[in-house]
Short mmCIF file of C-alpha atoms in Angstrom, two decimals:
data_model
loop_
_atom_site.label_atom_id
_atom_site.label_comp_id
_atom_site.label_asym_id
_atom_site.label_seq_id
_atom_site.Cartn_x
_atom_site.Cartn_y
_atom_site.Cartn_z
CA MET A 1 50.42 -48.53 -129.09
CA SER A 2 53.22 -46.57 -130.69
CA ILE A 3 56.45 -47.52 -132.39
CA ASP A 4 58.57 -46.62 -129.35
CA HIS A 5 56.60 -48.89 -127.02
CA TYR A 6 58.38 -52.22 -127.10
CA TYR A 7 56.94 -55.70 -126.65
CA THR A 8 58.61 -58.97 -125.81
CA LEU A 9 58.79 -61.30 -128.80
CA GLY A 10 57.13 -64.64 -128.16
CA ARG A 11 58.08 -66.24 -124.85
CA SER A 12 61.42 -64.45 -124.72
CA GLY A 13 62.72 -61.33 -123.05
CA LEU A 14 63.68 -59.71 -126.38
CA ARG A 15 62.08 -56.27 -126.71
CA VAL A 16 61.00 -55.29 -130.23
CA SER A 17 58.94 -52.59 -131.91
CA ARG A 18 55.44 -53.42 -133.09
CA LEU A 19 56.48 -52.14 -136.52
CA ALA A 20 59.63 -53.73 -137.94
CA LEU A 21 61.47 -52.16 -140.86
CA GLY A 22 61.52 -54.55 -143.80
CA THR A 23 64.54 -54.05 -146.04
CA MET A 24 63.75 -56.27 -149.03
CA THR A 25 63.49 -52.99 -150.95
CA PHE A 26 67.06 -51.94 -150.05
CA GLY A 27 68.86 -52.09 -153.39
CA THR A 28 67.69 -52.00 -156.99
CA ASP A 29 69.22 -55.29 -158.15
CA TRP A 30 65.80 -56.79 -158.86
CA GLY A 31 64.62 -53.93 -161.06
CA TRP A 32 62.64 -52.20 -158.30
CA GLY A 33 63.45 -50.94 -154.83
CA SER A 34 65.46 -48.10 -153.29
CA ASP A 35 68.95 -46.90 -154.07
CA GLU A 36 71.42 -46.46 -151.21
CA LYS A 37 70.53 -42.82 -150.53
CA ALA A 38 66.78 -43.50 -150.32
CA ALA A 39 67.34 -46.63 -148.22
CA LEU A 40 69.52 -44.70 -145.76
CA SER A 41 66.87 -41.98 -145.38
CA MET A 42 64.29 -44.61 -144.43
CA PHE A 43 66.67 -46.37 -142.05
CA ASP A 44 67.50 -43.09 -140.29
CA ARG A 45 63.85 -42.07 -140.03
CA TYR A 46 62.83 -45.43 -138.59
CA LEU A 47 65.47 -45.25 -135.85
CA GLU A 48 64.61 -41.61 -135.19
CA ALA A 49 60.97 -42.60 -134.62
CA GLY A 50 62.06 -45.13 -132.01
CA GLY A 51 61.97 -48.33 -134.05
CA ASN A 52 64.50 -51.05 -133.24
CA PHE A 53 63.49 -54.15 -135.28
CA LEU A 54 65.20 -54.64 -138.68
CA ASP A 55 64.35 -57.51 -141.04
CA THR A 56 66.33 -58.76 -144.04
CA ALA A 57 67.42 -62.04 -145.69
CA ASP A 58 70.45 -63.35 -147.53
CA LEU A 59 68.35 -63.60 -150.71
CA TYR A 60 67.08 -60.02 -150.76
CA THR A 61 68.41 -58.06 -153.75
CA GLY A 62 71.14 -60.63 -154.19
CA GLY A 63 72.78 -59.78 -150.86
CA THR A 64 72.68 -56.01 -151.35
CA SER A 65 70.01 -55.61 -148.67
CA GLU A 66 72.23 -57.22 -146.02
CA ARG A 67 75.28 -55.24 -147.11
CA LEU A 68 73.46 -51.90 -147.04
CA LEU A 69 71.73 -52.63 -143.75
CA GLY A 70 74.98 -53.70 -142.10
CA LYS A 71 76.69 -50.55 -143.35
CA PHE A 72 73.91 -48.30 -142.04
CA VAL A 73 73.92 -49.96 -138.61
CA ARG A 74 77.70 -49.61 -138.27
CA GLU A 75 77.77 -45.98 -139.38
CA ALA A 76 74.94 -45.13 -136.97
CA GLY A 77 76.74 -46.89 -134.09
CA ALA A 78 73.44 -48.71 -133.47
CA ARG A 79 74.46 -52.36 -133.28
CA ASP A 80 73.56 -52.82 -129.61
CA ARG A 81 70.38 -50.78 -129.98
CA VAL A 82 68.80 -52.64 -132.89
CA VAL A 83 67.41 -56.16 -133.18
CA LEU A 84 68.79 -57.50 -136.45
CA ALA A 85 66.87 -60.34 -138.11
CA THR A 86 67.91 -62.23 -141.23
CA LYS A 87 66.95 -65.48 -142.94
CA PHE A 88 68.40 -68.39 -144.89
CA THR A 89 67.09 -71.17 -147.18
CA PHE A 90 67.32 -70.08 -150.79
CA ASN A 91 70.04 -71.19 -153.17
CA ASP A 92 72.59 -68.47 -153.90
CA ALA A 93 74.87 -70.44 -156.24
CA ALA A 94 76.06 -68.33 -159.16
CA GLY A 95 74.56 -69.13 -162.55
CA GLY A 96 76.43 -71.24 -165.05
CA GLY A 97 78.02 -74.62 -164.65
CA ARG A 98 76.45 -77.46 -162.74
CA PRO A 99 73.79 -76.63 -160.13
CA ASN A 100 74.75 -77.08 -156.49
CA PRO A 101 71.83 -78.65 -154.59
CA ASN A 102 73.55 -78.09 -151.23
CA SER A 103 73.81 -74.29 -151.54
CA GLY A 104 70.12 -74.04 -150.76
CA GLY A 105 67.70 -75.74 -148.38
CA ASN A 106 67.46 -76.09 -144.62
CA HIS A 107 69.99 -78.81 -143.94
CA ARG A 108 72.96 -78.36 -141.63
CA LYS A 109 75.53 -77.90 -144.41
CA ASN A 110 73.63 -75.02 -146.00
CA MET A 111 72.63 -73.38 -142.71
CA LEU A 112 76.24 -73.20 -141.55
CA ARG A 113 77.34 -71.89 -144.95
CA ALA A 114 74.54 -69.32 -145.08
CA VAL A 115 75.08 -67.90 -141.60
CA GLU A 116 78.73 -67.17 -142.36
CA GLY A 117 77.73 -65.32 -145.52
CA SER A 118 75.14 -63.23 -143.69
CA LEU A 119 77.58 -62.36 -140.88
CA GLN A 120 80.11 -61.19 -143.47
CA ARG A 121 77.65 -59.10 -145.49
CA LEU A 122 76.12 -57.56 -142.35
CA GLY A 123 79.55 -56.83 -140.91
CA THR A 124 78.66 -58.20 -137.49
CA ASP A 125 79.76 -61.11 -135.33
CA TYR A 126 76.24 -62.08 -134.25
CA ILE A 127 72.66 -62.12 -135.53
CA ASP A 128 69.88 -61.26 -133.09
CA LEU A 129 67.16 -63.33 -134.78
CA TYR A 130 67.98 -66.00 -137.37
CA LEU A 131 65.08 -67.54 -139.28
CA MET A 132 64.60 -70.42 -141.65
CA HIS A 133 63.09 -68.65 -144.66
CA ALA A 134 60.88 -71.39 -146.11
CA TRP A 135 60.09 -75.08 -145.71
CA ASP A 136 62.17 -77.14 -148.15
CA GLN A 137 59.90 -80.21 -147.72
CA LEU A 138 62.95 -82.41 -147.10
CA THR A 139 65.00 -81.49 -144.05
CA PRO A 140 63.72 -83.04 -140.79
CA PRO A 141 62.90 -80.54 -138.02
CA GLU A 142 65.34 -82.44 -135.76
CA GLU A 143 68.24 -81.40 -138.01
CA VAL A 144 67.09 -77.80 -138.26
CA MET A 145 66.53 -77.36 -134.53
CA ARG A 146 69.78 -79.03 -133.48
CA THR A 147 71.78 -76.82 -135.88
CA PHE A 148 69.94 -73.73 -134.61
CA ASP A 149 70.88 -74.75 -131.08
CA ASP A 150 74.53 -75.12 -132.08
CA LEU A 151 74.51 -71.62 -133.58
CA VAL A 152 73.05 -70.12 -130.40
CA ARG A 153 75.58 -71.96 -128.24
CA SER A 154 78.40 -70.72 -130.50
CA GLY A 155 77.31 -67.10 -129.94
CA LYS A 156 76.71 -66.39 -133.63
CA VAL A 157 72.92 -66.27 -133.14
CA ARG A 158 70.85 -64.98 -130.20
CA TYR A 159 67.28 -66.09 -131.04
CA ILE A 160 65.73 -68.32 -133.71
CA GLY A 161 62.55 -68.58 -135.74
CA LEU A 162 60.76 -70.11 -138.71
CA SER A 163 59.19 -68.46 -141.73
CA ASP A 164 56.66 -69.90 -144.17
CA VAL A 165 56.28 -73.42 -142.81
CA PRO A 166 53.27 -75.70 -142.19
CA ALA A 167 51.75 -75.45 -138.72
CA TRP A 168 52.54 -79.10 -137.95
CA TYR A 169 56.21 -78.50 -138.74
CA ALA A 170 56.43 -75.49 -136.41
CA ALA A 171 54.64 -77.39 -133.64
CA ARG A 172 56.93 -80.42 -133.98
CA ALA A 173 60.05 -78.24 -134.06
CA GLN A 174 59.08 -76.37 -130.90
CA THR A 175 58.09 -79.56 -129.09
CA LEU A 176 61.44 -81.17 -129.99
CA ALA A 177 63.28 -78.14 -128.62
CA GLU A 178 61.36 -78.32 -125.35
CA LEU A 179 61.86 -82.08 -125.06
CA ARG A 180 65.58 -82.08 -125.77
CA GLY A 181 66.58 -78.83 -124.07
CA TRP A 182 67.47 -77.04 -127.30
CA GLU A 183 66.98 -73.33 -127.96
CA PRO A 184 63.23 -72.75 -128.44
CA LEU A 185 61.70 -70.87 -131.35
CA THR A 186 60.95 -67.24 -130.58
CA ALA A 187 59.25 -66.15 -133.80
CA LEU A 188 57.11 -67.28 -136.72
CA GLN A 189 57.25 -65.08 -139.81
CA LEU A 190 54.14 -65.42 -142.01
CA GLU A 191 52.09 -63.50 -144.54
CA TYR A 192 49.02 -61.81 -143.06
CA SER A 193 46.75 -58.95 -144.12
CA LEU A 194 43.13 -58.13 -144.76
CA VAL A 195 43.34 -60.11 -148.00
CA GLU A 196 45.38 -63.02 -146.60
CA ARG A 197 43.98 -64.26 -143.29
CA ASN A 198 44.58 -67.99 -143.56
CA ILE A 199 47.06 -68.08 -140.66
CA GLU A 200 44.08 -67.50 -138.35
CA ARG A 201 43.04 -71.13 -138.88
CA GLU A 202 45.98 -72.55 -136.90
CA PHE A 203 49.10 -70.39 -136.71
CA THR A 204 48.00 -67.57 -134.40
CA THR A 205 46.69 -70.00 -131.80
CA LEU A 206 49.74 -72.23 -132.22
CA ALA A 207 52.05 -69.26 -131.68
CA GLN A 208 50.27 -68.17 -128.51
CA GLN A 209 50.18 -71.70 -127.09
CA LEU A 210 53.82 -72.52 -127.86
CA GLY A 211 55.42 -69.17 -127.14
CA MET A 212 56.22 -67.76 -130.58
CA GLY A 213 55.58 -64.20 -131.68
CA VAL A 214 54.10 -63.84 -135.17
CA MET A 215 56.05 -61.47 -137.42
CA VAL A 216 53.78 -60.44 -140.28
CA TRP A 217 55.18 -59.98 -143.76
CA SER A 218 53.25 -58.14 -146.48
CA PRO A 219 50.64 -56.59 -144.14
CA LEU A 220 49.72 -54.27 -147.04
CA ALA A 221 49.52 -57.17 -149.52
CA ALA A 222 52.52 -55.91 -151.53
CA GLY A 223 50.91 -52.48 -151.78
CA LEU A 224 47.40 -53.55 -152.77
CA LEU A 225 45.97 -52.17 -149.50
CA SER A 226 47.73 -48.81 -149.88
CA GLY A 227 45.27 -47.69 -152.56
CA LYS A 228 47.84 -47.44 -155.36
CA TYR A 229 46.02 -50.05 -157.46
CA GLN A 230 42.49 -49.88 -158.86
CA PRO A 231 40.54 -52.60 -160.70
CA GLY A 232 41.03 -52.48 -164.44
CA LYS A 233 43.89 -49.97 -164.24
CA ASP A 234 47.64 -50.41 -164.39
CA GLY A 235 49.51 -49.29 -161.28
CA GLN A 236 53.14 -48.61 -160.54
CA GLY A 237 54.76 -51.10 -158.19
CA ARG A 238 55.72 -54.69 -157.54
CA LEU A 239 52.26 -56.18 -158.08
CA GLN A 240 52.11 -54.71 -161.57
CA LEU A 241 55.65 -55.76 -162.43
CA MET A 242 55.19 -59.27 -160.99
CA LYS A 243 51.57 -59.96 -161.98
CA ASP A 244 52.64 -62.75 -164.34
CA SER A 245 54.93 -64.36 -161.75
CA SER A 246 54.13 -67.81 -160.40
CA ASN A 247 54.84 -66.54 -156.87
CA PRO A 248 51.47 -66.57 -155.03
CA GLY A 249 52.58 -63.61 -152.92
CA PHE A 250 52.13 -61.39 -155.98
CA GLN A 251 48.82 -62.82 -157.23
CA LYS A 252 46.50 -60.27 -155.59
CA PHE A 253 44.34 -58.96 -158.43
CA ASN A 254 41.00 -60.78 -158.09
CA GLU A 255 37.36 -59.91 -157.43
CA ARG A 256 37.41 -60.87 -153.75
CA ASN A 257 40.39 -58.65 -153.03
CA TRP A 258 38.92 -55.70 -154.93
CA ARG A 259 35.83 -55.94 -152.68
CA ILE A 260 38.09 -55.80 -149.62
CA VAL A 261 39.97 -52.82 -151.05
CA ALA A 262 36.65 -51.02 -151.61
CA ALA A 263 35.57 -51.67 -148.00
CA LEU A 264 38.96 -50.49 -146.73
CA GLU A 265 38.73 -47.32 -148.79
CA GLN A 266 35.32 -46.48 -147.29
CA VAL A 267 36.43 -47.23 -143.71
CA SER A 268 39.60 -45.17 -144.17
CA ARG A 269 37.59 -42.23 -145.43
CA GLU A 270 35.33 -42.38 -142.36
CA ALA A 271 38.29 -42.78 -140.01
CA GLY A 272 40.14 -39.87 -141.57
CA ARG A 273 43.25 -41.99 -142.10
CA SER A 274 45.10 -43.36 -145.10
CA MET A 275 44.23 -46.83 -146.35
CA ALA A 276 47.71 -48.08 -145.44
CA GLN A 277 47.43 -46.79 -141.88
CA VAL A 278 44.03 -48.42 -141.34
CA ALA A 279 45.16 -51.75 -142.83
CA LEU A 280 48.26 -51.82 -140.61
CA ASN A 281 46.30 -50.76 -137.53
CA TRP A 282 43.78 -53.54 -138.13
CA ALA A 283 46.51 -56.18 -138.44
CA ALA A 284 48.48 -54.95 -135.42
CA HIS A 285 45.46 -55.46 -133.15
CA ARG A 286 44.69 -59.01 -134.24
CA PRO A 287 45.20 -61.88 -131.75
CA GLY A 288 48.66 -63.44 -131.71
CA ILE A 289 50.34 -60.79 -133.84
CA GLY A 290 53.71 -59.65 -132.48
CA SER A 291 55.16 -57.30 -135.08
CA LEU A 292 54.35 -56.05 -138.58
CA ILE A 293 57.14 -55.80 -141.15
CA VAL A 294 56.64 -52.58 -143.11
CA GLY A 295 58.64 -51.94 -146.24
CA ALA A 296 58.77 -48.95 -148.53
CA THR A 297 60.65 -47.64 -151.54
CA ARG A 298 60.22 -43.96 -150.67
CA LEU A 299 60.52 -42.02 -147.42
CA GLU A 300 57.00 -40.60 -147.68
CA GLN A 301 55.58 -44.13 -147.76
CA LEU A 302 57.44 -45.02 -144.58
CA GLU A 303 56.32 -41.77 -142.92
CA ASP A 304 52.71 -42.72 -143.60
CA ASN A 305 53.21 -46.26 -142.24
CA LEU A 306 54.85 -45.03 -139.03
CA LYS A 307 51.57 -43.30 -138.09
CA ALA A 308 49.60 -46.54 -138.19
CA LEU A 309 49.74 -47.10 -134.42
CA ASP A 310 48.86 -43.52 -133.41
CA PHE A 311 45.10 -43.99 -133.33
CA GLU A 312 42.37 -46.37 -132.22
CA LEU A 313 40.10 -47.66 -134.95
CA PRO A 314 36.46 -47.54 -133.76
CA ALA A 315 34.98 -50.97 -133.08
CA GLU A 316 32.23 -50.52 -135.67
CA LEU A 317 34.75 -49.78 -138.43
CA ARG A 318 36.97 -52.67 -137.33
CA THR A 319 33.99 -55.02 -137.49
CA ARG A 320 33.20 -53.90 -141.03
CA LEU A 321 36.74 -54.78 -142.09
CA ASP A 322 36.50 -58.13 -140.27
CA ASP A 323 33.30 -58.98 -142.09
CA ALA A 324 34.50 -57.83 -145.52
CA SER A 325 37.67 -59.93 -145.33
CA ARG A 326 36.52 -62.96 -143.34
CA PRO A 327 37.88 -66.20 -144.84
CA ASP A 328 35.61 -69.17 -145.42
CA ARG A 329 35.46 -71.68 -142.58
CA GLN A 330 36.97 -75.01 -143.60
CA PHE A 331 36.99 -78.49 -142.15
CA PRO A 332 37.69 -79.34 -139.38
CA TYR A 333 36.96 -75.85 -137.99
CA SER A 334 33.54 -75.68 -139.61
CA PHE A 335 32.78 -78.95 -137.82
CA PHE A 336 33.93 -77.60 -134.45
CA ASP A 337 31.73 -74.51 -134.86
CA SER A 338 28.59 -76.51 -135.55
CA GLU A 339 26.10 -78.07 -133.13
CA VAL A 340 28.92 -80.43 -132.12
CA GLN A 341 29.88 -78.00 -129.35
CA GLY A 342 26.39 -78.17 -127.91
CA MET A 343 26.61 -81.94 -127.94
CA ILE A 344 29.92 -81.79 -126.05
CA TYR A 345 28.86 -79.35 -123.32
CA GLY A 346 25.19 -80.24 -123.06
CA GLY A 347 24.07 -76.66 -123.53
CA ALA A 348 26.30 -75.20 -120.76
CA THR A 349 28.47 -72.13 -121.42
CA VAL A 350 32.10 -73.08 -120.88
CA GLY A 351 35.23 -70.93 -121.35
CA ASP A 352 38.92 -71.76 -121.07
CA LYS A 353 39.79 -68.78 -118.82
CA PRO A 354 38.02 -65.93 -117.00
CA ALA A 355 37.62 -62.56 -118.70
CA GLY A 356 40.63 -60.30 -118.21
CA TYR A 357 42.99 -63.23 -117.55
CA HIS A 358 46.67 -62.60 -118.35
CA GLN A 359 46.39 -58.97 -119.33
CA PRO A 360 49.71 -57.36 -120.36
CA VAL A 361 51.40 -55.18 -117.75
CA ARG A 362 53.10 -51.97 -118.80
CA VAL A 363 56.45 -51.24 -117.22
CA ALA A 364 58.00 -47.82 -117.75
CA GLY A 365 61.73 -47.36 -117.75
CA ALA A 366 64.53 -45.47 -119.47
CA GLY A 367 62.00 -43.38 -121.37
CA ALA A 368 60.59 -46.36 -123.23
CA GLY A 369 57.34 -48.25 -122.86
CA VAL A 370 57.83 -51.98 -122.50
CA VAL A 371 54.84 -54.32 -122.42
#
C-alpha cells in the first residue's frame, strides 16, 4: 500500500486514497487547530504525496474548515482531481433568541438547508461524498435515503454515506435503497483504532456484505496513540483540553488504554517506526477498512502520518497489538463462538468460501495504482 495507490470506495467505482486528509483542524475557532498558513501547507503536502480524499463537515470550526478547504482546492485548480467529502446533521443556528429545532437533525428540511450552506462555503456546485454526520434518533431512514437520492439526481451530490449510526439503521437504509431503486450508500464513517475496536462486532462485516467502505475517524484516538500523552502527566493537545468534556470521543485516559499505549510503544520500538505510523498501519490492514482519516495541526505530524503505509508490520508484532487491544466478546457473539458451532455442524469444518476467493486485482494506468 501507499498513498498514491487508489482503492474503490465500497461497491462504487470512486477511487480514493487509503489515507484521507481530515480537516477538522483547519481553523482556530475552537481554541485549537491550524491557522490558514499551516492548513495550506498540509493541504499542499497531501496533494503532493498523491492523496486525493478530503474530509470536512459543516460543523467543523464553525464553517471555517469548509471555507478554507474550498479556497485551497480552487486555488490549486484541483476540483476534478480531489474527492471532496462533507457532512451535515448538527444545528448551526446562531446563539440568542429562540432555538430553532429544524436547523439541525437529519430530516429533509435540514438536509436541503445544510447542503446549500456547504456548497456555498466550499465554493463548488457539487459534493463528491455527502454524509449524514450522526443519528438524530428521530428521522426515519426512508426520509433520509429519499432526500439523499433527490440530491444525487439533482447533481449536487455524487455519492452518499452515513456516519455514527447504529448498525441496524445502516442496514435498513441500504436495504431500502436497494428495494426502491434509490442511490445506495457508498461509505460508513466510524471511529476505529487500537483503543476503540467496537465496530468489529457488526459494522465491518455489515459494510463488506452491503457494499459500503468504512472511513475511519480518529485512528490515532485523538492523539493518544501518537505517544504525546503519558499516564499521570499533562500533555498538549485536544485530549488534555477536552478531558472534562462529556463527548466520549475525548474520554481516552484510562488504565486499559494506557496498557495498549505501552504495548504500542514497545512494538513501535522493535519495528523502528513511530507509534503513529504503527497504529495507522495496523488499522489500515484490518478487514473492511476502506480509508483512514488523518488529521494534524502541524506539517511535521502529517509528514509522519503519510509514511504509515510504506512498510509491512511483521505478523508477530501485529498479533501482539491484536492481543493487547482485543475487546471483550459480548452476547450474542460470545454465544456464537461457543460449543454452539459444534452442535450446528456436527464436528465438521465448514467455511463460507475457499481460501483466496475474491482477491483484489491491481490495475495499472496513468501512473497510478488502482485496486
